[in-house]
Short mmCIF file of N, CA and C in Angstrom, two decimals:
data_model
loop_
_atom_site.label_atom_id
_atom_site.label_comp_id
_atom_site.label_asym_id
_atom_site.label_seq_id
_atom_site.Cartn_x
_atom_site.Cartn_y
_atom_site.Cartn_z
N MET A 829 112.38 37.69 100.97
CA MET A 829 112.58 38.02 99.52
C MET A 829 111.41 38.02 98.72
N TYR A 830 111.52 38.81 97.67
CA TYR A 830 110.38 39.17 96.71
C TYR A 830 110.61 38.74 95.46
N HIS A 831 111.01 37.59 95.25
CA HIS A 831 111.54 37.31 93.94
C HIS A 831 110.53 37.21 92.75
N PHE A 832 109.11 36.96 93.38
CA PHE A 832 108.24 36.76 92.17
C PHE A 832 107.54 38.09 91.84
N THR A 833 107.45 39.10 93.03
CA THR A 833 107.10 40.51 92.62
C THR A 833 108.05 41.13 91.82
N ALA A 834 109.54 40.93 91.96
CA ALA A 834 110.28 41.59 91.27
C ALA A 834 110.45 41.04 89.72
N LEU A 835 110.26 39.78 89.66
CA LEU A 835 109.89 39.47 88.15
C LEU A 835 108.79 39.81 87.58
N VAL A 836 107.62 40.06 88.16
CA VAL A 836 106.43 40.64 87.64
C VAL A 836 106.66 42.21 87.33
N THR A 837 107.44 42.71 88.17
CA THR A 837 107.61 43.92 87.84
C THR A 837 108.63 44.38 86.46
N CYS A 838 109.59 43.39 86.25
CA CYS A 838 110.21 43.27 85.16
C CYS A 838 109.55 43.12 84.07
N LEU A 839 108.59 42.14 84.14
CA LEU A 839 107.72 41.99 83.01
C LEU A 839 106.60 43.08 82.72
N ALA A 840 106.12 43.88 83.81
CA ALA A 840 105.32 44.86 83.59
C ALA A 840 106.29 45.91 82.86
N ILE A 841 107.43 46.35 83.09
CA ILE A 841 108.37 47.14 82.62
C ILE A 841 108.39 46.83 81.19
N LEU A 842 108.80 45.51 80.85
CA LEU A 842 108.95 44.87 79.56
C LEU A 842 107.75 45.14 78.60
N PHE A 843 106.32 44.99 79.29
CA PHE A 843 105.23 45.13 78.49
C PHE A 843 105.29 46.78 78.11
N TYR A 844 105.73 47.47 78.91
CA TYR A 844 105.64 48.86 78.73
C TYR A 844 106.49 49.31 77.50
N LEU A 845 107.65 48.83 77.64
CA LEU A 845 108.64 49.09 76.40
C LEU A 845 108.03 48.54 75.14
N PHE A 846 107.40 47.22 75.34
CA PHE A 846 106.92 46.87 74.00
C PHE A 846 105.85 47.90 73.55
N THR A 847 105.06 48.47 74.22
CA THR A 847 104.10 49.45 73.67
C THR A 847 104.89 50.59 73.06
N GLY A 848 105.93 50.98 73.63
CA GLY A 848 106.64 51.90 73.14
C GLY A 848 107.39 51.63 71.41
N ILE A 849 107.69 50.32 71.37
CA ILE A 849 108.11 49.91 70.17
C ILE A 849 106.86 49.96 69.33
N GLN A 850 105.59 49.68 69.61
CA GLN A 850 104.42 49.56 68.66
C GLN A 850 104.13 50.83 68.35
N VAL A 851 104.37 51.97 69.05
CA VAL A 851 104.18 53.35 68.75
C VAL A 851 105.14 53.72 67.81
N SER A 852 106.25 53.46 67.83
CA SER A 852 107.32 53.84 66.89
C SER A 852 107.09 53.13 65.55
N LYS A 853 106.75 51.89 65.69
CA LYS A 853 106.25 51.25 64.33
C LYS A 853 105.17 51.85 63.83
N ALA A 854 104.17 52.10 64.68
CA ALA A 854 103.02 52.97 64.14
C ALA A 854 103.17 54.25 63.27
N ARG A 855 104.29 54.98 63.85
CA ARG A 855 104.89 56.41 63.40
C ARG A 855 105.27 56.11 61.96
N VAL A 856 106.02 54.87 61.90
CA VAL A 856 106.73 54.86 60.72
C VAL A 856 105.74 54.25 59.60
N ALA A 857 104.89 53.41 59.91
CA ALA A 857 103.97 52.76 58.95
C ALA A 857 102.74 53.95 58.75
N LEU A 858 102.55 54.68 59.49
CA LEU A 858 101.26 55.60 59.28
C LEU A 858 101.89 56.96 58.98
N GLY A 859 102.98 57.16 58.87
CA GLY A 859 103.58 58.54 58.56
C GLY A 859 103.28 59.74 59.75
N VAL A 860 103.19 59.34 60.83
CA VAL A 860 103.04 60.24 61.96
C VAL A 860 104.55 60.60 62.47
N LYS A 861 104.89 62.03 61.96
CA LYS A 861 106.20 62.41 62.43
C LYS A 861 106.26 62.72 63.82
N ALA A 862 107.30 62.57 64.62
CA ALA A 862 107.59 63.25 65.93
C ALA A 862 107.68 64.59 65.94
N PRO A 863 106.98 65.47 66.86
CA PRO A 863 106.54 65.10 67.96
C PRO A 863 104.88 64.95 68.04
N ALA A 864 104.39 64.73 66.69
CA ALA A 864 103.02 64.79 66.71
C ALA A 864 102.56 63.42 67.38
N THR A 865 101.39 63.58 68.27
CA THR A 865 100.96 62.43 68.80
C THR A 865 99.11 62.08 67.99
N SER A 866 98.96 62.80 66.93
CA SER A 866 97.74 62.59 66.25
C SER A 866 97.87 62.58 64.85
N GLY A 867 96.94 62.31 64.14
CA GLY A 867 97.08 62.48 62.61
C GLY A 867 96.42 61.35 62.05
N HIS A 868 96.31 60.09 62.59
CA HIS A 868 95.92 58.70 62.02
C HIS A 868 95.02 58.05 63.12
N PRO A 869 93.99 57.76 63.26
CA PRO A 869 93.16 56.96 64.07
C PRO A 869 93.80 55.71 64.53
N ASP A 870 94.42 54.95 63.72
CA ASP A 870 95.33 53.86 64.20
C ASP A 870 96.56 54.14 64.72
N PHE A 871 97.18 55.17 64.67
CA PHE A 871 98.42 55.73 65.44
C PHE A 871 97.79 55.96 67.03
N GLU A 872 96.89 56.75 66.90
CA GLU A 872 96.10 57.47 68.12
C GLU A 872 96.00 56.46 69.05
N ARG A 873 95.42 55.28 68.56
CA ARG A 873 94.81 54.22 69.50
C ARG A 873 95.95 53.39 70.10
N VAL A 874 97.25 53.38 69.29
CA VAL A 874 98.24 52.61 69.68
C VAL A 874 99.17 53.57 70.76
N PHE A 875 99.00 54.65 70.48
CA PHE A 875 99.60 55.81 71.31
C PHE A 875 98.85 55.77 72.79
N ARG A 876 97.75 55.71 72.60
CA ARG A 876 96.78 55.89 73.88
C ARG A 876 97.13 54.46 74.79
N VAL A 877 97.16 53.50 74.10
CA VAL A 877 97.38 52.20 74.75
C VAL A 877 98.96 52.34 75.60
N GLN A 878 99.72 52.88 74.91
CA GLN A 878 101.21 53.34 75.67
C GLN A 878 100.83 54.29 76.93
N MET A 879 100.23 55.31 76.43
CA MET A 879 100.30 56.75 77.60
C MET A 879 99.07 56.32 78.57
N ASN A 880 98.14 55.17 78.37
CA ASN A 880 97.29 54.65 79.51
C ASN A 880 98.03 53.83 80.21
N THR A 881 98.88 52.94 79.72
CA THR A 881 99.86 52.15 80.44
C THR A 881 100.68 53.09 81.48
N LEU A 882 101.32 53.97 80.94
CA LEU A 882 102.26 54.90 81.86
C LEU A 882 101.23 55.42 82.76
N GLU A 883 100.10 55.80 82.58
CA GLU A 883 99.28 56.44 83.53
C GLU A 883 98.99 55.53 84.66
N TRP A 884 98.92 54.31 84.59
CA TRP A 884 98.44 53.19 85.42
C TRP A 884 99.52 52.89 86.19
N MET A 885 101.03 52.85 85.82
CA MET A 885 102.14 52.35 86.39
C MET A 885 102.42 52.96 87.77
N PRO A 886 101.99 54.47 88.03
CA PRO A 886 102.30 54.89 89.31
C PRO A 886 101.11 54.19 90.24
N VAL A 887 100.18 53.82 89.95
CA VAL A 887 99.10 53.26 90.86
C VAL A 887 99.57 51.66 91.32
N PHE A 888 99.73 50.96 89.94
CA PHE A 888 100.18 49.61 89.86
C PHE A 888 101.39 49.21 90.64
N LEU A 889 102.61 49.94 90.55
CA LEU A 889 103.69 49.46 90.83
C LEU A 889 103.92 49.62 92.43
N PRO A 890 103.58 50.65 92.94
CA PRO A 890 103.45 50.82 94.31
C PRO A 890 102.68 49.93 95.07
N SER A 891 101.51 49.66 94.47
CA SER A 891 100.27 48.86 95.16
C SER A 891 100.88 47.40 95.04
N LEU A 892 101.43 47.13 94.10
CA LEU A 892 101.92 45.56 93.92
C LEU A 892 103.20 45.18 94.96
N TRP A 893 103.89 46.30 95.19
CA TRP A 893 104.96 46.16 96.07
C TRP A 893 104.58 46.25 97.60
N LEU A 894 103.58 47.11 97.70
CA LEU A 894 103.08 47.12 99.22
C LEU A 894 102.42 45.82 99.56
N PHE A 895 101.75 45.47 98.64
CA PHE A 895 100.80 44.17 98.77
C PHE A 895 101.89 43.10 99.02
N ALA A 896 102.94 42.84 98.25
CA ALA A 896 104.17 41.92 98.46
C ALA A 896 104.78 42.00 99.71
N ILE A 897 104.90 43.26 100.31
CA ILE A 897 105.50 43.48 101.64
C ILE A 897 104.50 43.15 102.83
N TYR A 898 103.50 43.47 102.53
CA TYR A 898 102.55 43.65 103.81
C TYR A 898 101.56 42.30 103.88
N ILE A 899 101.29 41.29 102.61
CA ILE A 899 100.64 40.54 102.67
C ILE A 899 101.33 39.31 102.12
N SER A 900 101.63 39.28 100.78
CA SER A 900 102.47 38.03 100.29
C SER A 900 103.15 38.52 98.80
N ASP A 901 104.13 37.83 98.71
CA ASP A 901 104.94 38.18 97.51
C ASP A 901 104.33 37.35 96.36
N ALA A 902 103.89 35.84 96.41
CA ALA A 902 103.41 35.11 95.62
C ALA A 902 102.00 35.58 95.14
N ALA A 903 101.19 35.91 96.15
CA ALA A 903 99.82 36.48 95.87
C ALA A 903 99.91 38.31 94.85
N ALA A 904 100.79 38.56 95.19
CA ALA A 904 101.20 40.02 94.75
C ALA A 904 101.40 39.66 93.31
N ALA A 905 102.27 38.61 93.05
CA ALA A 905 102.88 38.27 91.55
C ALA A 905 101.73 37.68 90.83
N VAL A 906 100.82 37.06 91.41
CA VAL A 906 99.67 36.71 90.71
C VAL A 906 98.78 37.84 90.17
N LEU A 907 98.52 38.46 91.06
CA LEU A 907 97.48 39.71 90.82
C LEU A 907 98.31 40.51 89.71
N GLY A 908 99.65 40.64 89.83
CA GLY A 908 100.42 41.50 89.22
C GLY A 908 100.32 41.00 87.49
N LEU A 909 100.27 39.52 87.57
CA LEU A 909 100.41 38.94 86.12
C LEU A 909 99.04 39.33 85.57
N VAL A 910 97.78 39.06 86.56
CA VAL A 910 96.38 39.70 85.90
C VAL A 910 96.65 41.02 85.33
N TRP A 911 97.07 41.66 85.99
CA TRP A 911 97.10 43.25 85.75
C TRP A 911 97.77 43.34 84.17
N ILE A 912 99.17 42.56 83.99
CA ILE A 912 99.61 42.20 82.81
C ILE A 912 98.80 41.85 81.92
N ALA A 913 98.03 40.97 82.08
CA ALA A 913 97.10 40.19 81.02
C ALA A 913 96.02 41.13 80.91
N GLY A 914 95.65 41.89 81.87
CA GLY A 914 94.24 42.97 81.20
C GLY A 914 95.03 44.05 80.19
N ARG A 915 96.31 44.30 80.59
CA ARG A 915 97.05 45.52 79.78
C ARG A 915 97.11 44.73 78.38
N LEU A 916 97.32 43.48 78.33
CA LEU A 916 97.53 42.89 76.94
C LEU A 916 96.06 42.63 76.26
N LEU A 917 95.26 42.46 77.02
CA LEU A 917 93.62 42.53 76.59
C LEU A 917 93.31 43.80 76.00
N TYR A 918 93.90 44.84 76.86
CA TYR A 918 93.45 46.31 76.45
C TYR A 918 94.14 46.81 75.17
N LEU A 919 95.26 46.20 74.83
CA LEU A 919 96.35 46.37 74.03
C LEU A 919 95.41 45.99 72.59
N VAL A 920 95.19 44.72 72.91
CA VAL A 920 94.65 44.22 71.41
C VAL A 920 93.04 44.84 71.38
N GLY A 921 92.29 44.99 72.10
CA GLY A 921 91.01 45.51 71.81
C GLY A 921 91.11 46.80 71.51
N TYR A 922 91.95 47.87 72.01
CA TYR A 922 91.96 49.00 71.46
C TYR A 922 92.80 49.45 70.27
N SER A 923 93.75 48.60 70.15
CA SER A 923 94.22 48.53 68.67
C SER A 923 93.11 48.50 67.59
N ARG A 924 92.08 47.61 67.84
CA ARG A 924 91.18 47.25 66.79
C ARG A 924 90.30 48.44 66.66
N ALA A 925 89.60 48.77 67.86
CA ALA A 925 88.74 49.82 67.94
C ALA A 925 88.64 50.56 69.41
N ALA A 926 88.49 51.60 69.58
CA ALA A 926 88.17 52.41 70.78
C ALA A 926 87.04 51.66 71.81
N ALA A 927 85.96 51.36 71.07
CA ALA A 927 85.05 50.67 71.97
C ALA A 927 85.28 49.48 72.41
N LYS A 928 86.56 48.82 72.00
CA LYS A 928 86.78 47.25 72.37
C LYS A 928 87.80 47.29 73.48
N ARG A 929 88.07 48.41 74.05
CA ARG A 929 88.98 48.50 75.16
C ARG A 929 88.40 48.02 76.51
N GLY A 930 87.45 48.02 76.84
CA GLY A 930 86.71 47.88 78.09
C GLY A 930 87.06 46.85 78.83
N PRO A 931 87.17 45.48 78.28
CA PRO A 931 87.24 44.31 78.98
C PRO A 931 88.51 44.52 79.58
N GLY A 932 89.75 44.84 78.87
CA GLY A 932 90.90 44.86 79.41
C GLY A 932 91.07 46.17 80.57
N PHE A 933 90.66 47.08 80.08
CA PHE A 933 90.54 48.06 81.06
C PHE A 933 90.02 47.35 82.63
N ALA A 934 88.91 46.83 82.50
CA ALA A 934 88.25 46.43 83.72
C ALA A 934 89.15 45.44 84.46
N VAL A 935 89.73 44.44 83.81
CA VAL A 935 90.54 43.35 84.15
C VAL A 935 91.78 43.95 84.89
N GLN A 936 92.46 44.95 84.35
CA GLN A 936 93.73 45.41 85.04
C GLN A 936 93.29 46.62 86.02
N GLY A 937 92.18 47.22 85.90
CA GLY A 937 91.65 48.25 86.97
C GLY A 937 91.33 47.41 88.39
N LEU A 938 90.46 46.15 88.07
CA LEU A 938 90.24 45.30 89.20
C LEU A 938 91.35 44.98 90.02
N ALA A 939 92.57 44.33 89.04
CA ALA A 939 93.56 43.81 89.85
C ALA A 939 94.36 44.81 90.63
N ALA A 940 94.60 46.05 89.93
CA ALA A 940 95.19 47.19 90.36
C ALA A 940 94.40 47.79 91.80
N GLY A 941 93.04 47.59 91.61
CA GLY A 941 92.29 48.07 92.72
C GLY A 941 92.61 47.02 93.95
N VAL A 942 92.55 45.56 93.92
CA VAL A 942 92.65 44.74 94.72
C VAL A 942 94.07 44.89 95.30
N LEU A 943 94.95 44.89 94.52
CA LEU A 943 96.44 45.22 95.19
C LEU A 943 96.61 46.35 95.98
N TRP A 944 95.76 47.75 95.51
CA TRP A 944 95.69 48.73 96.37
C TRP A 944 94.92 48.51 97.88
N LEU A 945 93.84 48.01 97.51
CA LEU A 945 92.87 47.73 98.71
C LEU A 945 93.45 46.86 99.78
N GLY A 946 94.14 45.81 99.24
CA GLY A 946 94.87 44.89 100.08
C GLY A 946 95.91 45.41 100.80
N ALA A 947 96.69 46.25 100.29
CA ALA A 947 97.87 46.79 100.75
C ALA A 947 97.60 47.90 101.91
N LEU A 948 96.49 48.56 101.59
CA LEU A 948 96.06 49.78 102.45
C LEU A 948 95.29 48.83 103.84
N GLY A 949 94.62 47.90 103.50
CA GLY A 949 93.93 47.30 104.46
C GLY A 949 95.13 46.57 105.35
N ALA A 950 96.09 46.02 105.16
CA ALA A 950 96.99 45.38 105.64
C ALA A 950 97.84 46.43 106.57
N ILE A 951 98.19 47.47 105.77
CA ILE A 951 98.84 48.58 106.49
C ILE A 951 98.12 48.96 107.87
N ALA A 952 96.76 49.39 107.44
CA ALA A 952 95.93 49.91 108.72
C ALA A 952 95.97 48.91 109.71
N TRP A 953 95.57 47.67 109.27
CA TRP A 953 95.65 46.36 110.13
C TRP A 953 96.79 46.48 111.26
N ARG A 954 97.87 46.52 110.52
CA ARG A 954 99.08 46.51 111.37
C ARG A 954 98.99 47.98 112.18
N LEU A 955 98.54 48.95 111.87
CA LEU A 955 98.78 50.18 112.55
C LEU A 955 98.09 50.19 113.85
N ILE A 956 96.75 49.65 113.70
CA ILE A 956 95.79 49.59 114.67
C ILE A 956 96.31 48.44 115.74
N HIS A 957 96.59 47.43 115.35
CA HIS A 957 97.38 46.22 116.09
C HIS A 957 98.73 46.39 116.46
N ALA A 958 99.40 47.44 116.54
CA ALA A 958 100.71 47.36 116.68
C ALA A 958 100.74 47.79 118.11
#
């Protein structure tokens, strides 16, 4: 069973939904009417947090699950929590200034990279030793 990975998956989706709410709030507060995606720098940064999170989900989620299946549910979940923490750090930094997004991006990128490389390595190992 992959209960820990499933829980982290739900938390990642919850974080993404939270970013959508932040975009909606920024639209109202800053007067950026849909379908516009620009117009106020504060809105644009909040919008980019949501879009960047969406852009990373197709890398993160399959890597998370493949790591869980081929290596460890618990280890995948811990790395998944690190990814979410990185996304939160990215949100806080980028919301303040574009130049402050780097640390959060690095944390989430490293976590996603470890998940992907770990899964790839474990799959290759099993193929070679099958």
